[in-house]
Amino acid sequence: MARYLTRNRLRRIYKWGGFPVSHDRKLKTDEYDSLHISLEDLPRTTVITNGQYILIEGVDDDHPYVAKVTKLIESDKKKKALVQWFARVGEVPPNKLKLLGREPHPQEIFYYEGPTCEDEIDVESILNTVQVHQSLLDDLRSSSDEEEEPQEEEEEEEEEFCASQASMRTPRKTPVKKATPTTPRTPRHATPSIPSRSLPARQPGSALEEARARLHVSSVPESLPCREQEFQDIYNFVESKVMDGTGGCMYISGVPGTGKTATVHEVIRSLQRASDADDVPAFNFIEINGMKMTDPHQAYVQILQKLTGQKATPDHAAALLEKRFSHAGPKKESTVLLVDELDLLWTRKQNVMYNLFDWPTRRHGRLVVLTIANTMDLPERIMINRVASRLGLTRMSFQPYSFKQLQQIIMSRLNKVKAFEEDALQLVSRKVAALSGDARRCLDICRRATEICEHTSLDPGAPGLVGMSHVMQALDEMFSSAYVTAIRCASVQEQLFLRSVLMEFRRLGLEEATFQQVLVQHQALCRVEGLQPPSVSEALAACQRLGACRLLLLEPSRLGVLQRVRLNVSQDDVLYALKAE
């Protein structure tokens, strides 16, 4: 492979050869018949005409693109070239190479045509001309053992490529078959499925062990029930953007445990399968999680590294991503970005959120952003107007599971494994649905109920079915932890302070607030309850007592009213303890 070191050493000069041969009044373009490329301080000149094969700047010096010039034009004083793309052997997917039925020549190129390729390029990206020979298959095999001698020229080398007459175009489908009407690309009324594990799990010894393994949160179910409509809407949105080569944003909200991330992952897997079958153009998928970053600006670094493999500082990564999503490029694929825990990317200036939502609006961005958060009205709560306007109005809300849906989820996971009584399943489903509708909490309670049934059984070999008493004991253990007991034993002012913390979190859309913000809610709540509002010192003392019990996480600060407050227990436990009171 030749290396084009002169691109870094010498500056190329591009000039038209002669006068325009035609002028298009509508497009306001001039057409030329030749382009002269010369190197600074060197007398050699390369002439490029229509029909010639050229090398175009690629991802690096060792991998330039190959194309054929079809027209040379000038538009708005910018020199452009219309080209027809060709793909090298290394750029063709392995499953397409199998369709040839033979071993391809190392220097063979194939005719490439795809909706993601732009046929208009800047002439400044042209490196040099290249020789392409059309030969029969026998000539290719006989010449594969001979060494190619590149023509030595000043500071540059020229490659030779072979194009077989039998395979100038890579077939999209299996040859010989005639074109028949195909089914729609988008699966209609389909239940999203999840791929099976690569390593088989240990075989359970009883029905309760098998049920406990199937009900584990990390267990991969055969399908995702009760989310068919949400799956279809997200699939249609992403598919339309990828097919059209445009960008867009979708905001997905819902309480924890409602299947938001799992549904999006299954949508991406379905689209990737459709892309492998050539039903959808190829695209890149990137996922970032605000919970896994120490600073919101690290989002730039993770996106750049997953997209290009480069490592850079946050400022440099932001600049590179800005350039990538603002300029068109040859063979540019669409990018689907999943941003989980969006609320944790909030900053005072909100520049991270603004850039993530602004890049999809660029003309050449080809970026589709899917954001996930727990608060439905997060854009109206914490986002300034210019950020919320970039996010748009494409939103989807995942409602909490009802008791029938939770019961269906458990039954689909058990998959005809008889381990629970029907009344026991209905009880745990109704209890969780009345509190939060969190499917993960429901699965944890069912798993704990199987353990209790196994331990309390008189016959370990045949423990029987999980009944109402086992579920009630599991519910008491799950919702009667030491934290719940501490909340129930707290004073009235301390319980009101916890309620004020929850109210402030909901108002902000975040899970962190300052003591001063919570104090305003606390005093207002006391007036509603008909109690005397506490002073600043009294409320601060109640906050510190809750921090000493580890119910709250307090920032060590000398300025008491400005210290930040976070919950050290789940909001479901706080609601359950306060509701019981």
Coordinates of C-alpha atoms in Angstrom, one line a residue:
M1 CA 0.0 0.0 0.0
A2 CA 1.4 3.4 -1.0
R3 CA 1.8 6.1 1.6
Y4 CA 1.0 9.7 0.6
L5 CA 3.5 11.5 2.7
T6 CA 3.4 14.5 0.4
R7 CA 0.0 15.5 1.7
N8 CA 1.7 16.6 4.9
R9 CA 4.9 17.9 3.4
L10 CA 3.9 19.8 0.2
R11 CA 0.9 22.0 -0.5
R12 CA -1.2 21.1 -3.5
I13 CA -2.4 23.8 -5.9
Y14 CA -5.7 23.1 -7.8
K15 CA -6.4 25.1 -11.0
W16 CA -8.9 24.6 -13.8
G17 CA -7.6 23.7 -17.3
G18 CA -8.9 26.3 -19.8
F19 CA -12.3 28.0 -19.8
P20 CA -15.7 26.7 -18.9
V21 CA -17.2 24.4 -21.5
S22 CA -20.8 25.0 -20.3
H23 CA -22.9 27.1 -17.9
D24 CA -26.0 26.1 -16.0
R25 CA -28.2 29.1 -15.2
K26 CA -30.5 27.3 -12.8
L27 CA -27.8 25.8 -10.6
K28 CA -25.4 28.7 -11.4
T29 CA -22.5 26.3 -12.0
D30 CA -19.7 26.2 -14.6
E31 CA -18.5 22.9 -16.1
Y32 CA -14.8 22.3 -16.9
D33 CA -13.2 19.5 -18.9
S34 CA -10.0 19.2 -16.9
L35 CA -8.4 20.0 -13.5
H36 CA -4.6 20.6 -13.0
I37 CA -3.0 19.6 -9.7
S38 CA 0.5 20.8 -9.0
L39 CA 2.8 20.5 -6.0
E40 CA 4.4 23.6 -4.5
D41 CA 8.1 24.1 -5.7
L42 CA 7.8 21.1 -8.1
P43 CA 7.4 21.3 -11.9
R44 CA 5.2 18.2 -12.2
T45 CA 1.5 18.7 -12.9
T46 CA -1.3 16.1 -12.8
V47 CA -4.2 16.5 -15.2
I48 CA -7.5 15.1 -14.3
T49 CA -10.3 14.7 -16.8
N50 CA -13.8 13.2 -16.8
G51 CA -13.8 9.4 -16.7
Q52 CA -10.5 9.1 -14.9
Y53 CA -10.0 7.2 -11.7
I54 CA -8.7 9.1 -8.7
L55 CA -7.7 8.6 -5.0
I56 CA -9.6 10.7 -2.4
E57 CA -8.6 11.5 1.2
G58 CA -9.7 8.7 3.5
V59 CA -9.5 8.0 7.2
D60 CA -5.7 8.0 7.1
D61 CA -2.8 8.1 4.6
D62 CA -2.9 4.3 4.1
H63 CA -6.6 4.0 3.2
P64 CA -7.6 6.5 0.5
Y65 CA -10.9 6.1 -1.2
V66 CA -11.2 5.2 -4.9
A67 CA -13.7 6.9 -7.3
K68 CA -14.2 7.8 -10.9
V69 CA -14.7 11.4 -12.0
T70 CA -17.9 12.1 -13.9
K71 CA -18.0 15.9 -13.9
L72 CA -15.9 18.9 -12.9
I73 CA -17.9 22.0 -11.8
E74 CA -17.5 25.3 -10.0
S75 CA -20.3 26.6 -7.8
D76 CA -20.1 29.7 -5.7
K77 CA -16.4 30.0 -6.4
K78 CA -15.9 26.5 -5.0
K79 CA -14.3 23.8 -7.0
K80 CA -16.3 20.6 -6.9
A81 CA -16.2 17.2 -8.6
L82 CA -19.0 14.7 -9.2
V83 CA -17.7 11.1 -8.7
Q84 CA -18.8 7.5 -8.8
W85 CA -17.5 5.6 -5.8
F86 CA -15.7 2.2 -5.8
A87 CA -15.0 0.0 -2.8
R88 CA -11.9 -1.9 -2.0
V89 CA -11.9 -5.5 -0.9
G90 CA -11.3 -4.5 2.7
E91 CA -14.3 -2.1 2.6
V92 CA -16.8 -4.8 1.4
P93 CA -18.6 -6.7 4.2
P94 CA -17.6 -10.4 4.5
N95 CA -21.1 -11.6 3.9
K96 CA -21.1 -9.8 0.5
L97 CA -17.7 -11.2 -0.5
K98 CA -19.2 -14.7 -0.1
L99 CA -21.7 -13.9 -2.9
L100 CA -18.8 -13.7 -5.4
G101 CA -18.3 -17.5 -5.2
R102 CA -14.5 -17.0 -5.5
E103 CA -11.5 -15.5 -3.8
P104 CA -11.3 -11.8 -4.7
H105 CA -8.1 -10.2 -6.0
P106 CA -6.3 -8.1 -3.3
Q107 CA -6.3 -5.1 -5.6
E108 CA -9.8 -5.6 -6.9
I109 CA -12.4 -2.9 -6.5
F110 CA -16.2 -3.0 -6.8
Y111 CA -18.8 -0.6 -8.0
Y112 CA -20.5 1.0 -5.0
E113 CA -23.9 2.7 -4.8
G114 CA -25.6 3.6 -1.6
P115 CA -28.0 6.3 -0.3
T116 CA -25.5 7.3 2.4
C117 CA -22.8 8.4 -0.1
E118 CA -22.7 11.9 -1.5
D119 CA -21.4 12.1 -5.1
E120 CA -20.2 15.7 -4.8
I121 CA -16.8 16.3 -3.2
D122 CA -14.3 19.2 -2.9
V123 CA -11.4 18.9 -5.4
E124 CA -9.0 19.7 -2.5
S125 CA -9.6 16.2 -1.2
I126 CA -8.3 14.6 -4.4
L127 CA -4.8 13.1 -3.9
N128 CA -3.8 11.7 -7.3
T129 CA -4.9 9.6 -10.3
V130 CA -4.9 5.8 -10.2
Q131 CA -4.7 3.2 -12.9
V132 CA -7.7 0.7 -13.0
H133 CA -7.6 -2.2 -15.4
Q134 CA -10.7 -4.2 -16.4
S135 CA -9.7 -7.8 -16.8
L136 CA -11.4 -11.2 -16.9
L137 CA -11.4 -13.6 -14.0
D138 CA -8.6 -15.7 -15.4
D139 CA -6.4 -12.7 -15.9
L140 CA -6.9 -11.8 -12.3
R141 CA -5.9 -15.2 -11.0
S142 CA -2.9 -15.4 -13.2
S143 CA -1.7 -11.9 -12.2
S144 CA -2.3 -12.4 -8.5
D145 CA 1.1 -14.0 -8.1
E146 CA 3.0 -11.3 -9.9
E147 CA 4.3 -8.3 -8.1
E148 CA 2.9 -4.9 -9.0
E149 CA 5.6 -2.3 -9.7
P150 CA 4.2 1.1 -8.8
Q151 CA 5.4 4.0 -11.1
E152 CA 7.9 6.0 -9.1
E153 CA 7.3 9.7 -9.3
E154 CA 8.5 12.7 -7.3
E155 CA 7.5 12.4 -3.7
E156 CA 4.4 10.3 -4.6
E157 CA 3.5 6.7 -5.7
E158 CA 0.7 5.5 -7.8
E159 CA -1.3 2.3 -7.3
E160 CA -2.9 0.0 -9.7
F161 CA -6.3 -1.6 -9.2
C162 CA -8.2 -4.4 -11.1
A163 CA -11.9 -4.5 -11.7
S164 CA -13.3 -7.7 -12.9
Q165 CA -16.0 -7.6 -15.6
A166 CA -18.0 -10.3 -13.8
S167 CA -18.2 -8.4 -10.5
M168 CA -18.3 -4.7 -11.1
R169 CA -21.2 -4.4 -8.7
T170 CA -21.6 -6.1 -5.4
P171 CA -25.0 -7.9 -5.5
R172 CA -27.5 -6.8 -2.8
K173 CA -29.4 -10.1 -2.8
T174 CA -28.6 -13.7 -3.7
P175 CA -28.0 -14.0 -7.4
V176 CA -30.3 -15.8 -9.8
K177 CA -33.4 -15.1 -7.8
K178 CA -35.9 -12.8 -9.4
A179 CA -37.2 -9.7 -7.6
T180 CA -40.4 -10.4 -5.7
P181 CA -42.6 -8.1 -3.6
T182 CA -41.0 -8.0 -0.1
T183 CA -42.7 -7.5 3.2
P184 CA -42.6 -4.1 4.9
R185 CA -39.3 -3.3 6.6
T186 CA -40.9 -2.2 9.8
P187 CA -42.3 -5.1 11.9
R188 CA -46.0 -4.5 12.5
H189 CA -47.5 -5.4 15.9
A190 CA -44.3 -7.3 16.8
T191 CA -43.2 -8.3 20.3
P192 CA -39.6 -7.2 20.8
S193 CA -37.3 -10.1 21.6
I194 CA -34.0 -10.3 23.4
P195 CA -31.1 -12.5 22.2
S196 CA -30.3 -15.5 24.4
R197 CA -27.2 -15.9 26.5
S198 CA -24.0 -17.2 25.0
L199 CA -23.2 -19.5 27.9
P200 CA -25.9 -21.8 29.3
A201 CA -26.8 -21.4 33.0
R202 CA -26.6 -24.2 35.5
Q203 CA -29.6 -26.5 35.4
P204 CA -31.9 -25.9 38.4
G205 CA -32.7 -28.7 40.7
S206 CA -36.3 -27.8 41.5
A207 CA -39.1 -25.7 40.2
L208 CA -38.4 -23.0 42.8
E209 CA -34.8 -22.8 41.8
E210 CA -35.8 -22.5 38.1
A211 CA -38.3 -19.8 38.9
R212 CA -35.8 -17.9 41.0
A213 CA -33.3 -18.0 38.2
R214 CA -35.9 -16.8 35.7
L215 CA -37.1 -14.0 37.9
H216 CA -33.6 -12.5 38.4
V217 CA -33.2 -9.0 37.1
S218 CA -30.1 -9.9 35.1
S219 CA -31.9 -12.9 33.5
V220 CA -32.6 -12.4 29.7
P221 CA -36.3 -13.0 29.0
E222 CA -37.5 -14.3 25.6
S223 CA -39.6 -11.2 25.0
L224 CA -40.6 -7.8 26.5
P225 CA -44.3 -7.9 27.0
C226 CA -46.6 -4.9 27.5
R227 CA -44.3 -2.5 25.6
E228 CA -45.2 -3.3 22.0
Q229 CA -46.6 0.1 21.1
E230 CA -43.7 2.0 22.6
F231 CA -41.3 -0.3 20.7
Q232 CA -43.1 0.3 17.4
D233 CA -43.1 4.1 17.9
I234 CA -39.4 4.3 18.7
Y235 CA -38.6 1.9 15.8
N236 CA -40.5 4.0 13.3
F237 CA -38.9 7.3 14.5
V238 CA -35.3 6.0 14.3
E239 CA -35.9 4.1 11.1
S240 CA -37.3 7.1 9.3
K241 CA -34.4 9.3 10.3
V242 CA -31.8 6.7 9.2
M243 CA -33.6 6.1 5.9
D244 CA -33.8 9.8 5.1
G245 CA -30.3 10.6 6.3
T246 CA -31.6 13.3 8.6
G247 CA -31.3 14.0 12.4
G248 CA -33.7 14.3 15.2
C249 CA -34.3 14.1 19.0
M250 CA -36.7 12.0 21.1
Y251 CA -37.2 12.5 24.8
I252 CA -38.3 9.2 26.6
S253 CA -39.5 9.5 30.2
G254 CA -40.9 7.3 32.9
V255 CA -40.4 6.1 36.4
P256 CA -37.6 3.6 37.1
G257 CA -38.3 0.0 36.2
T258 CA -40.7 0.6 33.3
G259 CA -38.6 -0.8 30.5
K260 CA -37.3 2.3 28.9
T261 CA -33.7 1.3 28.3
A262 CA -34.5 -2.3 27.5
T263 CA -37.0 -1.3 24.8
V264 CA -34.5 1.1 23.2
H265 CA -31.8 -1.6 23.2
E266 CA -34.2 -4.0 21.4
V267 CA -35.1 -1.3 18.9
I268 CA -31.4 -0.9 18.0
R269 CA -30.9 -4.7 17.8
S270 CA -33.8 -4.9 15.4
L271 CA -32.5 -2.1 13.2
Q272 CA -29.0 -3.6 13.1
R273 CA -30.5 -6.9 11.9
A274 CA -32.4 -4.9 9.2
S275 CA -29.2 -3.2 8.3
D276 CA -27.4 -6.5 7.9
A277 CA -30.2 -7.5 5.5
D278 CA -29.8 -4.2 3.5
D279 CA -33.3 -3.1 4.4
V280 CA -31.9 -0.1 6.3
P281 CA -28.7 1.9 5.6
A282 CA -25.8 1.2 7.9
F283 CA -25.5 3.3 11.0
N284 CA -23.4 3.7 14.1
F285 CA -24.8 3.2 17.6
I286 CA -23.3 4.9 20.7
E287 CA -24.6 4.8 24.3
I288 CA -23.6 7.0 27.2
N289 CA -25.0 7.1 30.7
G290 CA -24.9 10.1 32.9
M291 CA -24.6 7.9 36.0
K292 CA -21.2 6.6 34.8
M293 CA -19.6 10.0 34.3
T294 CA -17.9 12.1 37.0
D295 CA -18.4 15.3 35.0
P296 CA -21.1 16.1 32.4
H297 CA -18.4 17.3 29.9
Q298 CA -17.0 13.8 29.9
A299 CA -19.9 13.0 27.5
Y300 CA -17.9 14.6 24.6
V301 CA -14.9 12.4 25.4
Q302 CA -17.0 9.2 25.4
I303 CA -18.9 10.0 22.3
L304 CA -15.7 10.8 20.3
Q305 CA -13.9 7.7 21.6
K306 CA -16.7 5.4 20.7
L307 CA -17.3 7.0 17.3
T308 CA -13.7 7.4 16.1
G309 CA -11.5 5.7 18.7
Q310 CA -9.7 9.0 19.4
K311 CA -8.9 10.2 23.0
A312 CA -9.0 13.9 23.7
T313 CA -9.8 16.4 26.4
P314 CA -13.4 17.5 26.8
D315 CA -12.9 20.9 25.0
H316 CA -10.9 19.3 22.2
A317 CA -13.5 16.5 21.8
A318 CA -16.3 19.0 21.7
A319 CA -14.5 20.9 18.9
L320 CA -13.9 17.7 16.9
L321 CA -17.6 16.6 17.3
E322 CA -18.8 20.1 16.3
K323 CA -16.7 19.9 13.1
R324 CA -17.8 16.3 12.4
F325 CA -21.6 17.0 12.7
S326 CA -21.3 20.4 10.8
H327 CA -19.6 19.3 7.6
A328 CA -20.5 16.8 5.0
G329 CA -18.2 13.9 4.2
P330 CA -18.0 11.0 1.7
K331 CA -19.6 7.8 2.8
K332 CA -20.9 9.4 6.0
E333 CA -23.2 7.1 8.0
S334 CA -25.9 8.1 10.3
T335 CA -25.2 7.9 14.1
V336 CA -27.8 6.9 16.7
L337 CA -26.9 8.3 20.2
L338 CA -28.6 7.0 23.4
V339 CA -28.2 9.3 26.4
D340 CA -29.4 7.6 29.6
E341 CA -29.9 9.5 32.8
L342 CA -30.1 12.8 31.0
D343 CA -30.8 14.8 34.2
L344 CA -27.3 14.1 35.4
L345 CA -25.8 16.0 32.4
W346 CA -27.2 19.2 33.7
T347 CA -24.8 22.1 34.2
R348 CA -25.3 25.8 35.1
K349 CA -24.9 27.0 31.5
Q350 CA -26.5 23.8 30.1
N351 CA -24.0 23.8 27.2
V352 CA -23.7 20.0 27.1
M353 CA -27.4 19.5 26.7
Y354 CA -27.5 22.3 24.1
N355 CA -24.8 20.8 21.9
L356 CA -26.3 17.3 22.1
F357 CA -29.7 18.6 21.0
D358 CA -28.3 21.1 18.5
W359 CA -26.1 18.8 16.5
P360 CA -29.1 16.8 15.1
T361 CA -30.5 20.0 13.6
R362 CA -27.4 20.5 11.4
R363 CA -27.8 19.9 7.7
H364 CA -25.0 17.3 7.5
G365 CA -25.2 16.1 11.1
R366 CA -27.0 12.8 10.5
L367 CA -27.4 12.4 14.2
V368 CA -30.4 10.8 16.0
V369 CA -30.4 11.4 19.7
L370 CA -32.6 9.3 22.1
T371 CA -32.6 10.7 25.6
I372 CA -34.0 8.9 28.7
A373 CA -34.9 10.4 32.1
N374 CA -37.2 9.6 35.0
T375 CA -39.1 13.0 35.0
M376 CA -41.8 13.6 32.4
D377 CA -41.6 17.4 32.5
L378 CA -37.8 17.6 32.8
P379 CA -37.4 20.0 29.8
E380 CA -39.9 22.5 31.4
R381 CA -38.3 22.2 34.8
I382 CA -34.6 22.6 34.4
M383 CA -33.9 23.5 30.7
I384 CA -33.7 27.0 29.5
N385 CA -35.7 28.0 26.4
R386 CA -32.9 27.6 23.9
V387 CA -32.2 24.1 25.1
A388 CA -35.8 23.0 25.3
S389 CA -36.5 24.3 21.8
R390 CA -33.6 22.2 20.4
L391 CA -35.0 19.1 22.1
G392 CA -38.3 19.5 20.1
L393 CA -41.7 18.0 20.9
T394 CA -41.1 14.4 20.0
R395 CA -41.6 12.8 23.4
M396 CA -42.7 9.5 24.8
S397 CA -43.8 8.6 28.3
F398 CA -43.6 5.1 29.7
Q399 CA -46.4 4.7 32.1
P400 CA -45.9 2.7 35.3
Y401 CA -47.0 -0.9 35.0
S402 CA -50.5 -1.8 36.2
F403 CA -51.0 -4.9 38.3
K404 CA -52.3 -6.9 35.2
Q405 CA -49.1 -6.0 33.3
L406 CA -46.9 -6.9 36.2
Q407 CA -48.7 -10.2 36.5
Q408 CA -48.2 -10.8 32.7
I409 CA -44.5 -10.0 33.0
I410 CA -44.0 -12.5 35.8
M411 CA -46.0 -15.2 34.0
S412 CA -44.0 -14.6 30.8
R413 CA -40.7 -15.0 32.7
L414 CA -41.9 -18.1 34.5
N415 CA -42.9 -19.6 31.1
K416 CA -45.2 -22.4 32.3
V417 CA -43.0 -23.1 35.4
K418 CA -45.6 -23.8 38.2
A419 CA -44.1 -22.2 41.3
F420 CA -46.7 -19.6 42.5
E421 CA -50.3 -19.7 43.4
E422 CA -52.4 -17.4 41.4
D423 CA -53.5 -15.4 44.4
A424 CA -49.9 -14.9 45.5
L425 CA -49.0 -13.5 42.1
Q426 CA -51.9 -11.2 42.1
L427 CA -51.1 -9.9 45.6
V428 CA -47.5 -9.0 44.8
S429 CA -48.6 -7.4 41.5
R430 CA -51.2 -5.2 43.2
K431 CA -48.9 -4.2 46.1
V432 CA -46.1 -3.0 43.7
A433 CA -48.5 -1.4 41.2
A434 CA -50.1 0.6 44.0
L435 CA -46.7 1.9 45.2
S436 CA -44.5 2.5 42.1
G437 CA -45.2 0.1 39.3
D438 CA -41.5 -0.9 39.2
A439 CA -41.1 -4.3 37.5
R440 CA -37.7 -4.8 39.1
R441 CA -39.1 -4.4 42.6
C442 CA -41.8 -6.9 41.7
L443 CA -39.2 -9.4 40.5
D444 CA -37.1 -9.0 43.7
I445 CA -40.1 -9.7 45.9
C446 CA -41.1 -12.8 44.0
R447 CA -37.5 -14.1 44.2
R448 CA -37.4 -13.5 48.0
A449 CA -40.8 -15.3 48.3
T450 CA -39.3 -18.4 46.6
E451 CA -36.4 -18.4 49.1
I452 CA -38.8 -18.1 52.0
C453 CA -40.9 -21.0 50.7
E454 CA -37.9 -23.2 50.2
H455 CA -36.5 -22.5 53.7
T456 CA -39.8 -23.0 55.5
S457 CA -40.9 -26.1 53.7
L458 CA -41.0 -29.3 55.8
D459 CA -40.0 -31.4 52.8
P460 CA -36.9 -29.8 51.1
G461 CA -37.2 -32.2 48.2
A462 CA -40.8 -31.0 47.4
P463 CA -41.2 -27.5 48.8
G464 CA -44.6 -26.9 47.1
L465 CA -45.9 -23.6 45.7
V466 CA -45.3 -20.1 46.9
G467 CA -48.4 -19.0 48.8
M468 CA -49.9 -15.8 50.2
S469 CA -48.0 -16.2 53.5
H470 CA -44.7 -16.3 51.8
V471 CA -45.5 -13.3 49.7
M472 CA -46.6 -11.3 52.7
Q473 CA -43.4 -12.2 54.6
A474 CA -41.4 -11.1 51.6
L475 CA -43.3 -7.8 51.3
D476 CA -42.7 -7.1 55.0
E477 CA -39.0 -7.8 54.6
M478 CA -38.7 -5.7 51.5
F479 CA -40.6 -2.7 52.8
S480 CA -39.7 -3.0 56.5
S481 CA -36.0 -2.6 56.3
A482 CA -34.0 -0.7 58.9
Y483 CA -34.3 2.5 56.9
V484 CA -38.1 2.2 56.9
T485 CA -38.1 1.5 60.6
A486 CA -35.9 4.6 61.2
I487 CA -38.3 6.8 59.2
R488 CA -41.3 5.5 61.1
C489 CA -39.5 6.2 64.4
A490 CA -38.4 9.7 63.4
S491 CA -40.1 12.9 64.8
V492 CA -42.8 14.8 63.1
Q493 CA -40.5 17.5 61.9
E494 CA -38.0 15.0 60.6
Q495 CA -40.7 13.2 58.6
L496 CA -41.9 16.5 57.2
F497 CA -38.4 17.3 56.2
L498 CA -38.1 14.1 54.3
R499 CA -41.4 14.9 52.6
S500 CA -40.0 18.3 51.7
V501 CA -36.9 16.7 50.2
L502 CA -39.1 14.6 47.9
M503 CA -41.2 17.6 46.9
E504 CA -38.1 19.6 46.1
F505 CA -36.6 16.8 44.0
R506 CA -39.8 16.6 42.0
R507 CA -39.9 20.3 41.5
L508 CA -36.3 20.5 40.3
G509 CA -36.3 17.2 38.3
L510 CA -33.0 16.3 40.0
E511 CA -32.1 14.1 43.0
E512 CA -30.1 16.8 44.7
A513 CA -31.0 20.1 46.3
T514 CA -29.6 22.6 48.8
F515 CA -30.8 22.9 52.4
Q516 CA -32.1 26.4 51.6
Q517 CA -34.3 25.1 48.8
V518 CA -35.7 22.2 51.0
L519 CA -36.3 24.7 53.9
V520 CA -38.7 26.7 51.8
Q521 CA -40.7 23.5 51.0
H522 CA -40.5 22.5 54.7
Q523 CA -42.0 25.7 56.0
A524 CA -44.7 25.7 53.4
L525 CA -45.6 22.1 54.3
C526 CA -45.8 22.9 58.0
R527 CA -48.3 25.7 57.2
V528 CA -50.5 23.3 55.2
E529 CA -50.4 20.7 58.1
G530 CA -51.3 23.4 60.6
L531 CA -48.0 23.3 62.4
Q532 CA -45.6 26.0 63.5
P533 CA -42.9 26.4 60.9
P534 CA -39.5 25.7 62.4
S535 CA -36.7 28.2 62.5
V536 CA -33.5 27.8 60.4
S537 CA -31.6 26.4 63.3
E538 CA -34.3 23.9 64.2
A539 CA -34.7 22.7 60.6
L540 CA -30.9 22.4 60.3
A541 CA -30.8 20.3 63.5
A542 CA -33.5 17.9 62.1
C543 CA -31.5 17.7 58.8
Q544 CA -28.3 16.8 60.7
R545 CA -30.1 14.1 62.7
L546 CA -31.4 12.5 59.5
G547 CA -27.8 12.7 58.2
A548 CA -26.5 11.0 61.3
C549 CA -29.0 8.1 60.7
R550 CA -27.7 7.9 57.1
L551 CA -31.1 8.6 55.8
L552 CA -29.7 11.7 54.1
L553 CA -26.3 12.3 52.6
L554 CA -25.1 15.8 53.5
E555 CA -22.3 17.7 52.0
P556 CA -19.7 18.7 54.6
S557 CA -19.9 22.4 54.5
R558 CA -19.4 25.2 57.0
L559 CA -22.2 27.2 55.3
G560 CA -25.1 25.1 56.6
V561 CA -27.9 26.6 54.5
L562 CA -25.9 26.1 51.3
Q563 CA -25.0 22.5 51.8
R564 CA -26.4 20.0 49.3
V565 CA -28.8 17.2 50.4
R566 CA -29.3 13.8 48.8
L567 CA -31.4 10.8 49.8
N568 CA -29.5 7.7 50.9
V569 CA -32.6 5.5 50.5
S570 CA -35.0 4.9 47.6
Q571 CA -37.9 7.2 47.2
D572 CA -40.2 4.2 47.3
D573 CA -39.1 3.3 50.8
V574 CA -39.7 6.8 52.0
L575 CA -43.2 6.9 50.4
Y576 CA -44.0 3.5 51.9
A577 CA -42.9 4.5 55.4
L578 CA -44.7 7.8 55.3
K579 CA -47.8 6.3 53.8
A580 CA -48.0 3.7 56.6
E581 CA -47.9 6.5 59.1

